Amino acid sequence: MSSETSPEIPQPDDLAPVVELASRVLEALDRVLLGREAFHRLVMTGILSRGHILLEGVPGVGKTALIKALGQILGLEFNRVQFTPDLMPGDILGSHILQQTAEGRREMSFQPGPVFTQILLADEINRASPKTQSALLEAMQERSVTLLGTTRALPEPFFVLASQNPIELEGTYPLPEAQLDRFLFKLVVDDPGADVLEEIIATRRRGEAPPPAKTLSAAELGELFQMMDRIYLPQAVARYIARLVAATRPAADEAPELVREVVSYGASPRAAIAMAEAGRAHALLAGRPTVGFDDVRAVALPALRHRLILGYKARFDGIDAAAVVSALLDSVDETGLDLPAGVEVVSGG
Amino acid sequence: MQELDTSVRRFRRRVALVSALAFWIRGLVLMGFLWGTAVLALRAGTGVRREVLLWGLAGALPIAVAALILGLRRRPSEGSVLALLDRHHRGGGLMMAAGELELGGWRGLIGEVAVPQVAGSYRWGSLAAAAAFVAGAFLVPVTPAGLAAERPLEIGEEIARLTERIELLEQEGLLGEDQAERFDDELQSLQDEASGEDPAATWEALDHLQEITDRAAAEVAEAALAEGARLAAAEAVAEALRGDAGGAGEGLASEAMAELSALTARAAADSRLLEVAVAAELGASAGESLDLGELLDALRRGQDDLGDKLDRLYAGGLIDLETLLAAKKSLEGGDLEKLADFLDENGLEAAGDYCRGGRPGSRPGRGGVSRGRADAAMTWKDPSSPEGAKWRAQVLDPSSLAALHQSHLLGLTAADPSAPEPGAPAAGAGIDPGATSGGGAGGAYTHTLLPRHRGAVQRYFDRQESPR
């Protein structure tokens, strides 16, 4: 799929069917997992952006169920790996084993690991050792695996949906910033409300969701990705994204006071790329051919949450990344309208 | 609602106008303060008329042009305006994309776009302050420095006062005619040329003239003191000579006459202080035929003349009251002893001794309120004869003898210094049996002084010795 945007925006007739496909996926997800429409939208945004997603939530909120359902709905191969402290890189990537051929020769043959799939659920990724965690780095970035000098491409599309438990941090290994930066989004999976719980209990035995029907074919999924390439990012929006990411650095001119106080290191350029792609996906799901400021504001928190390195002051004052991103969005003006001093826009007409 | 392109143009134009107005008001504020300062400076420095300075208002026009140009330059770009419109109308990026590519079928979704209102925060308060400053600069009364320079300095009173002093000095013969005329000319030129441009120079010139007249008056006062003393001394000597019929001896009297003549001539020599006629009369009286009566008259007329002159100088403010009183006191003479000392200091010892009656301290005073003490030194003439006096010897009682031994000298009083004749009986007489008579015709009275009276007696003699 081409990464360059089409010089022409998709016309309404072209966009409508694709939006319908995406809506079907969302509806199927909403039927499987109750009460998380907005969350499903963000997950779908990440998928359409071809990005990896880090899910954070306490056990039992449906992270694994979501990813399994997603794989089924999208018709993608799905593998699940439970990360444990004794997990080795070869357990994920694969290894060479000595085999005897029919002719009686013995040769080393490669046995692909669970990473060779289209959706890899890395459950409790923070439990594995850093060595094992870093084994996913190349796979996530390059979408290929190199072992013993041989590079093997991973299937297309390839997504890593990792989960981690915010509690029970004893014996865990926090993901390094380099690997965190490779996740497009970090989504927090909240506990379902009482109403949702009531519905779950009332309608599902043992909380098991009904198996989702396959919704998209490979071709249809391809259409979605192709349409993503045609969603237009206006120059002003691109400028806004760049200013937002630049403002995450404490030394930036537009950095708000909170960023200067609590942020040690700001987001990398990868964050801007992630926000641009996620903005396109958000616009597509909204049925628009162009990315607007609202799309950027919608994806800013998931894209920046895990990319801001906060200092000790944030920990002492109880300031999290969400508060920092909120301050950022409030302080950076979207339009960048440089009006002379004393002149202001008072109404939209 | 309008087309997007039209809306963008209208918004940019609206921003340009609002910005231009804001810049213009700021420019007017700056211009107002500068203009007001220039108005004040020009009105005070050169006296330029207000009507001329009103032309400064024309500066508002180029400021308006500059503000308009600045406003047009500071217009936002079309892309940023589209972004603003897209955000306000929640266009989802369509309006922004409209400025970059063809929207095709999406164009119809945009429709008419309302132009946002633009407001400017204008510094009306600063403009009002600047306008008030300009108005104040025009309305406040300012006296131009040049006008002040043209206005003459008011020194008429000073000129008149100095003119009077110079005239008085000239009338009294203390200033020459040429000198007085020169001073008058100088005063007149000062009055004509004095202006507010350089008041310091004018006042300096006036102070210089004042100083000259004051110096002349001081010289007059000093001379008057000496002249008065001379006249008083001459009068005293003349009176003494006329009143004494050879009692002080022919030699001393003739010397005193000669010195009196010289003193009178010296007094007559200073014509500045005496009228010409009076001085001439004194000079004639001091000639070879010295007539004491005429001399006394001339001296008294001289004294009166000098006193009148001093009164006129005091009335004209040339001398102060203290100087006047001191000069008048010197005219009166007063203390005979001081007069005699004055004569001695001026080389007229014979006259001084004559004043003292032949021996120091023997000349009686003249008495009177303005003529000093009337007491005269005690004189000893015709010592009394012991013939017919009866003396009775008295032995002192032991207590008196003891008191005599315990006594000590407290003081001396005037008495005949001649010692008693040896062998002369010491006779006591009088009421007080303890009184003893010392030797001598005058009789020193001695009395046993009780210890408790010693302090009083000591104070008496201390008072006697202290000058009055």
XYZ file of N, CA and C in Angstrom, chain B residues 5-192:
564
model
N -14.492 31.756 -0.192
C -13.438 32.677 -0.628
C -13.770 34.108 -0.230
N -15.047 34.462 -0.432
C -15.455 35.811 -0.055
C -15.317 36.007 1.451
N -15.697 34.987 2.172
C -15.590 35.095 3.625
C -14.143 35.299 4.049
N -13.245 34.568 3.389
C -11.835 34.711 3.744
C -11.353 36.123 3.449
N -11.733 36.625 2.280
C -11.294 37.986 1.930
C -11.859 38.998 2.902
N -13.127 38.853 3.218
C -13.761 39.813 4.144
C -13.111 39.751 5.521
N -12.818 38.575 5.961
C -12.200 38.455 7.286
C -10.816 39.101 7.287
N -10.059 38.856 6.270
C -8.714 39.454 6.211
C -8.814 40.965 6.155
N -9.789 41.460 5.371
C -9.962 42.905 5.281
C -10.387 43.458 6.649
N -11.264 42.752 7.312
C -11.737 43.214 8.617
C -10.568 43.244 9.608
N -9.756 42.243 9.633
C -8.596 42.211 10.509
C -7.662 43.358 10.176
N -7.458 43.595 8.874
C -6.563 44.681 8.485
C -7.080 46.017 8.992
N -8.389 46.246 8.860
C -8.953 47.532 9.305
C -8.864 47.677 10.820
N -9.219 46.618 11.526
C -9.163 46.698 12.992
C -7.718 46.903 13.454
N -6.806 46.184 12.827
C -5.398 46.349 13.188
C -4.929 47.763 12.882
N -5.324 48.264 11.689
C -4.911 49.618 11.309
C -5.449 50.629 12.314
N -6.693 50.441 12.746
C -7.271 51.377 13.720
C -6.508 51.308 15.048
N -6.175 50.090 15.462
C -5.421 49.950 16.713
C -4.046 50.601 16.597
N -3.395 50.393 15.461
C -2.074 51.014 15.255
C -2.214 52.538 15.197
N -3.273 52.990 14.531
C -3.457 54.434 14.392
C -3.659 55.081 15.758
N -4.445 54.441 16.592
C -4.678 55.005 17.923
C -3.379 55.026 18.724
N -2.606 53.978 18.616
C -1.318 53.983 19.318
C -0.425 55.089 18.783
N -0.433 55.240 17.446
C 0.363 56.312 16.844
C -0.122 57.677 17.291
N -1.450 57.833 17.392
C -1.987 59.125 17.838
C -1.585 59.409 19.274
N -1.556 58.389 20.098
C -1.140 58.571 21.501
C 0.296 59.068 21.545
N 1.156 58.398 20.783
C 2.563 58.821 20.762
C 2.690 60.228 20.196
N 1.936 60.458 19.099
C 2.003 61.779 18.491
C 1.498 62.845 19.457
N 0.464 62.525 20.210
C -0.106 63.493 21.138
C 0.910 63.936 22.174
N 1.592 62.981 22.773
C 2.569 63.353 23.798
C 3.753 64.107 23.206
N 4.186 63.688 22.018
C 5.292 64.416 21.395
C 4.855 65.819 20.975
N 3.658 65.905 20.414
C 3.143 67.192 19.958
C 2.967 68.145 21.146
N 2.396 67.643 22.213
C 2.190 68.482 23.389
C 3.510 68.971 23.960
N 4.502 68.102 23.986
C 5.820 68.511 24.473
C 6.411 69.583 23.573
N 6.276 69.390 22.246
C 6.808 70.380 21.309
C 6.073 71.709 21.465
N 4.754 71.647 21.670
C 3.980 72.888 21.840
C 4.473 73.650 23.059
N 4.653 72.928 24.163
C 5.118 73.597 25.384
C 6.498 74.203 25.181
N 7.374 73.447 24.535
C 8.748 73.929 24.341
C 8.771 75.145 23.424
N 7.991 75.093 22.346
C 8.013 76.202 21.396
C 7.357 77.446 21.991
N 6.275 77.236 22.715
C 5.606 78.400 23.316
C 6.472 79.047 24.372
N 7.161 78.248 25.128
C 8.002 78.798 26.194
C 9.314 79.349 25.653
N 9.849 78.718 24.615
C 11.158 79.125 24.130
C 11.127 80.252 23.127
N 10.164 80.173 22.217
C 10.176 81.153 21.135
C 8.888 81.963 21.052
N 7.888 81.603 21.827
C 6.651 82.385 21.802
C 5.841 82.204 20.532
N 5.960 81.034 19.913
C 5.198 80.793 18.684
C 3.701 80.813 19.003
N 2.921 81.352 18.087
C 1.480 81.469 18.330
C 0.805 80.114 18.281
N -0.300 80.025 18.990
C -1.035 78.759 19.069
C -1.558 78.358 17.697
N -1.986 79.343 16.924
C -2.583 79.016 15.632
C -1.568 78.290 14.749
N -0.337 78.662 14.876
C 0.703 78.019 14.072
C 0.925 76.592 14.542
N 0.910 76.401 15.833
C 1.179 75.084 16.398
C 0.052 74.099 16.132
N -1.133 74.606 15.831
C -2.257 73.721 15.536
C -1.998 72.874 14.296
N -1.090 73.314 13.456
C -0.781 72.548 12.247
C -0.195 71.174 12.583
N 0.229 71.004 13.798
C 0.737 69.698 14.199
C -0.309 68.599 14.081
N -1.583 69.016 14.066
C -2.672 68.036 13.925
C -2.586 67.292 12.610
N -1.951 67.926 11.631
C -1.831 67.281 10.328
C -0.995 66.012 10.400
N -0.258 65.832 11.459
C 0.538 64.612 11.607
C -0.306 63.364 11.743
N -1.585 63.536 12.041
C -2.466 62.373 12.174
C -2.643 61.659 10.839
N -2.536 62.407 9.741
C -2.785 61.798 8.430
C -1.676 60.813 8.049
N -0.411 61.197 8.086
C 0.620 60.199 7.753
C 0.625 59.026 8.725
N 0.253 59.269 9.939
C 0.168 58.155 10.896
C -0.934 57.186 10.481
N -2.042 57.751 9.995
C -3.136 56.897 9.523
C -2.682 56.058 8.330
N -1.943 56.672 7.423
C -1.453 55.936 6.252
C -0.506 54.819 6.696
N 0.398 55.165 7.608
C 1.345 54.156 8.101
C 0.620 53.031 8.826
N -0.410 53.383 9.565
C -1.181 52.363 10.301
C -1.896 51.445 9.324
N -2.416 52.022 8.248
C -3.115 51.201 7.253
C -2.153 50.230 6.577
N -0.977 50.734 6.240
C 0.029 49.865 5.604
C 0.426 48.744 6.564
N 0.622 49.114 7.806
C 1.002 48.109 8.811
C -0.119 47.097 9.016
N -1.338 47.583 9.000
C -2.479 46.689 9.162
C -2.591 45.707 8.011
N -2.322 46.186 6.809
C -2.393 45.298 5.653
C -1.277 44.255 5.695
N -0.121 44.675 6.170
C 1.001 43.729 6.241
C 0.779 42.661 7.309
N 0.038 43.023 8.335
C -0.159 42.071 9.431
C -1.412 41.232 9.245
N -1.988 41.242 8.040
C -3.159 40.394 7.811
C -2.754 38.930 7.923
N -3.640 38.081 8.467
C -3.314 36.653 8.524
C -3.361 36.042 7.131
N -2.640 34.947 6.984
C -2.607 34.270 5.692
C -3.959 33.608 5.415
N -4.189 33.300 4.145
C -5.457 32.660 3.782
C -5.580 31.299 4.434
N -4.456 30.584 4.523
C -4.496 29.258 5.136
C -4.927 29.316 6.590
N -4.387 30.284 7.336
C -4.754 30.385 8.742
C -6.193 30.855 8.906
N -6.663 31.668 7.968
C -8.070 32.104 8.032
C -8.987 30.929 7.765
N -8.593 30.107 6.777
C -9.391 28.908 6.499
C -9.414 27.988 7.712
N -8.274 27.885 8.373
C -8.228 27.052 9.581
C -9.163 27.612 10.648
N -9.160 28.944 10.791
C -10.060 29.567 11.771
C -11.506 29.294 11.425
N -11.842 29.453 10.156
C -13.227 29.215 9.734
C -13.601 27.749 9.910
N -12.663 26.864 9.594
C -12.941 25.432 9.734
C -13.204 25.084 11.194
N -12.407 25.704 12.098
C -12.606 25.402 13.510
C -13.929 25.955 14.009
N -14.221 27.203 13.608
C -15.460 27.817 14.079
C -16.695 27.080 13.585
N -16.631 26.587 12.375
C -17.806 25.926 11.789
C -17.701 24.412 11.854
N -16.656 23.914 12.534
C -16.459 22.480 12.692
C -16.496 21.774 11.332
N -15.661 22.296 10.457
C -15.665 21.759 9.102
C -14.929 20.446 8.947
N -14.209 20.049 9.976
C -13.539 18.754 9.863
C -12.426 18.754 8.844
N -11.856 19.936 8.570
C -10.750 19.995 7.633
C -11.161 20.287 6.210
N -12.452 20.290 5.921
C -12.888 20.520 4.549
C -12.545 21.924 4.074
N -12.785 22.916 4.974
C -12.501 24.302 4.563
C -11.003 24.501 4.367
N -10.221 23.870 5.221
C -8.777 24.002 5.039
C -8.334 23.344 3.747
N -8.940 22.153 3.462
C -8.586 21.458 2.227
C -9.053 22.238 1.011
N -10.102 23.024 1.197
C -10.624 23.795 0.062
C -9.602 24.783 -0.454
N -8.729 25.220 0.415
C -7.703 26.159 -0.013
C -6.501 25.480 -0.638
N -6.516 24.137 -0.605
C -5.326 23.448 -1.099
C -5.601 22.539 -2.278
N -6.834 22.094 -2.391
C -7.135 21.245 -3.539
C -8.632 21.320 -3.820
N -9.006 20.644 -4.851
C -10.412 20.640 -5.253
C -11.193 19.700 -4.361
N -12.280 20.190 -3.854
C -13.084 19.356 -2.960
C -14.049 18.454 -3.724
N -14.361 18.871 -4.912
C -15.276 18.066 -5.707
C -16.661 18.024 -5.091
N -17.108 16.803 -4.839
C -18.450 16.636 -4.325
C -18.636 17.154 -2.909
N -17.573 17.432 -2.225
C -17.662 17.902 -0.844
C -17.904 19.407 -0.753
N -17.768 20.083 -1.870
C -17.919 21.538 -1.855
C -19.293 21.949 -1.372
N -20.259 21.198 -1.776
C -21.633 21.529 -1.419
C -21.890 21.485 0.073
N -21.056 20.754 0.796
C -21.264 20.659 2.245
C -20.853 21.942 2.969
N -19.984 22.691 2.325
C -19.483 23.886 3.023
C -20.535 24.978 3.048
N -21.087 25.267 1.899
C -22.133 26.283 1.843
C -21.583 27.668 2.134
N -22.474 28.478 2.661
C -22.065 29.852 2.975
C -21.435 29.879 4.364
N -20.429 30.674 4.441
C -19.676 30.717 5.695
C -19.778 32.117 6.291
N -20.235 32.198 7.523
C -20.310 33.501 8.188
C -18.908 33.950 8.596
N -18.701 35.235 8.446
C -17.378 35.796 8.773
C -17.315 36.084 10.275
N -16.333 35.602 10.953
C -16.232 35.875 12.390
C -16.036 37.365 12.649
N -16.537 37.778 13.774
C -16.359 39.166 14.180
C -14.964 39.351 14.772
N -14.435 40.512 14.465
C -13.101 40.835 14.961
C -13.215 42.087 15.825
N -12.591 42.060 16.948
C -12.631 43.228 17.843
C -11.196 43.628 18.188
N -11.053 44.909 18.383
C -9.737 45.408 18.761
C -9.810 46.076 20.122
N -8.782 45.903 20.896
C -8.734 46.607 22.184
C -7.972 47.898 21.961
N -8.738 48.949 21.898
C -8.144 50.242 21.587
C -7.807 50.990 22.873
N -6.737 51.692 22.802
C -6.286 52.408 24.007
C -6.963 53.769 24.075
N -8.258 53.704 24.332
C -8.989 54.968 24.381
C -8.520 55.826 25.561
N -8.230 55.165 26.653
C -7.780 55.931 27.819
C -6.480 56.665 27.538
N -5.543 55.958 26.886
C -4.273 56.617 26.557
C -4.497 57.752 25.572
N -5.425 57.524 24.609
C -5.697 58.575 23.631
C -6.304 59.788 24.316
N -7.201 59.547 25.252
C -7.813 60.665 25.980
C -6.742 61.407 26.785
N -5.840 60.675 27.383
C -4.772 61.322 28.154
C -3.884 62.149 27.237
N -3.576 61.603 26.061
C -2.740 62.355 25.122
C -3.466 63.615 24.657
N -4.764 63.482 24.383
C -5.532 64.646 23.947
C -5.584 65.708 25.043
N -5.744 65.259 26.273
C -5.764 66.213 27.389
C -4.415 66.898 27.531
N -3.359 66.155 27.303
C -2.021 66.733 27.397
C -1.827 67.790 26.324
N -2.284 67.489 25.110
C -2.155 68.472 24.024
C -2.979 69.718 24.340
N -4.200 69.481 24.809
C -5.065 70.625 25.144
C -4.426 71.473 26.237
N -3.859 70.794 27.228
C -3.197 71.532 28.291
C -2.004 72.301 27.784
N -1.274 71.709 26.852
C -0.104 72.397 26.309
C -0.509 73.667 25.581
N -1.700 73.624 24.951
C -2.155 74.815 24.244
C -2.736 75.854 25.203
N -3.406 75.382 26.219
C -4.179 76.307 27.043
C -3.410 76.855 28.229
N -2.433 76.114 28.714
C -1.757 76.564 29.927
C -0.999 77.856 29.636
N -1.092 78.826 30.466
C -0.364 80.075 30.219
C 1.120 79.873 30.401
N 1.845 80.237 29.379
C 3.296 80.078 29.408
C 3.916 81.411 29.065
N 4.824 81.829 29.844
C 5.533 83.074 29.542
C 6.784 82.733 28.765
N 6.832 83.111 27.542
C 8.009 82.759 26.746
C 9.268 83.349 27.353
N 10.318 82.591 27.230
C 11.592 83.072 27.764
C 12.039 84.322 27.046
N 11.792 84.445 25.742
C 12.161 85.633 24.992
C 11.389 86.854 25.463
N 10.084 86.607 25.726
C 9.275 87.720 26.207
C 9.776 88.199 27.553
N 10.150 87.245 28.373
C 10.703 87.637 29.670
C 11.984 88.417 29.474
N 12.710 88.041 28.409
C 13.957 88.763 28.176
C 13.670 90.185 27.730
N 12.501 90.389 27.013
C 12.233 91.727 26.540
C 11.697 92.620 27.658
N 11.121 91.992 28.674
C 10.551 92.808 29.734
C 11.667 93.395 30.578
N 11.597 94.700 30.828
C 12.681 95.294 31.593
C 12.615 94.877 33.048
N 13.728 94.867 33.660
C 13.824 94.502 35.064
C 13.377 95.692 35.906
N 12.558 95.418 36.888
C 12.028 96.489 37.737
C 13.043 96.834 38.809
N 13.786 97.885 38.560
C 14.789 98.301 39.554
C 14.617 99.769 39.873
N 13.452 100.320 39.602
C 13.223 101.744 39.805
C 13.450 102.177 41.238
N 12.965 101.366 42.161
C 13.118 101.725 43.576
C 14.577 101.749 43.978
N 15.290 100.759 43.547
C 16.718 100.703 43.897
C 17.456 101.893 43.299
N 17.136 102.223 42.057
C 17.782 103.354 41.401
C 17.490 104.632 42.179
N 16.210 104.812 42.557
C 15.835 106.042 43.273
C 16.562 106.139 44.603
N 16.644 105.029 45.298
C 17.303 105.050 46.611
C 18.779 105.386 46.482
N 19.435 104.759 45.504
C 20.856 105.043 45.322
C 21.071 106.478 44.866
N 20.165 106.987 44.057
C 20.287 108.377 43.595
C 20.212 109.339 44.778
N 19.288 109.055 45.676
C 19.161 109.909 46.869
C 20.441 109.868 47.700
N 21.004 108.695 47.860
C 22.231 108.576 48.665
C 23.364 109.354 48.035
N 23.467 109.223 46.695
C 24.552 109.938 46.011
C 24.345 111.435 46.132
N 23.105 111.875 46.000
C 22.839 113.311 46.134
C 23.191 113.802 47.527
N 22.845 113.011 48.522
C 23.145 113.403 49.898
C 24.643 113.484 50.121
N 25.359 112.488 49.619
C 26.805 112.508 49.785
C 27.412 113.704 49.074
N 26.845 114.044 47.936
C 27.360 115.196 47.207
C 27.037 116.486 47.956
N 25.835 116.578 48.485
C 25.452 117.784 49.227
C 26.319 117.974 50.460
N 26.627 116.898 51.107
C 27.441 116.972 52.323
C 28.901 117.091 51.997
N 29.219 117.149 50.714
C 30.617 117.332 50.336
C 31.432 116.062 50.468
N 30.793 114.932 50.576
C 31.529 113.685 50.753
C 31.816 113.012 49.419
N 31.164 113.487 48.361
C 31.440 112.970 47.018
C 31.695 114.148 46.114
N 32.684 114.001 45.231
C 32.957 115.061 44.292
C 31.854 115.175 43.263
N 31.773 116.348 42.654
C 30.711 116.592 41.680
C 30.871 115.669 40.482
N 32.099 115.508 40.038
C 32.335 114.648 38.875
C 31.976 113.199 39.206
N 32.369 112.802 40.389
C 32.113 111.416 40.781
C 30.618 111.153 40.896
N 29.929 112.122 41.491
C 28.474 111.971 41.640
C 27.798 111.954 40.287
N 28.274 112.792 39.378
C 27.668 112.822 38.054
C 27.903 111.498 37.334
N 29.089 110.961 37.507
C 29.399 109.677 36.880
C 28.480 108.571 37.423
N 28.276 108.596 38.725
C 27.393 107.583 39.332
C 25.955 107.741 38.833
N 25.532 108.966 38.688
C 24.173 109.201 38.191
C 24.019 108.657 36.780
N 25.047 108.908 35.959
C 24.975 108.408 34.582
C 24.921 106.881 34.573
N 25.689 106.311 35.454
C 25.722 104.842 35.497
C 24.362 104.288 35.921
N 23.752 104.940 36.888
C 22.427 104.483 37.343
C 21.405 104.619 36.219
N 21.491 105.712 35.499
C 20.528 105.927 34.427
C 20.688 104.864 33.343
N 21.936 104.561 33.012
C 22.147 103.553 31.965
C 21.688 102.179 32.451
N 21.851 101.912 33.713
C 21.372 100.634 34.256
C 19.860 100.530 34.112
N 19.203 101.641 34.423
C 17.745 101.598 34.361
C 17.273 101.417 32.922
N 17.996 102.018 32.008
C 17.578 101.937 30.615
C 17.843 100.544 30.039
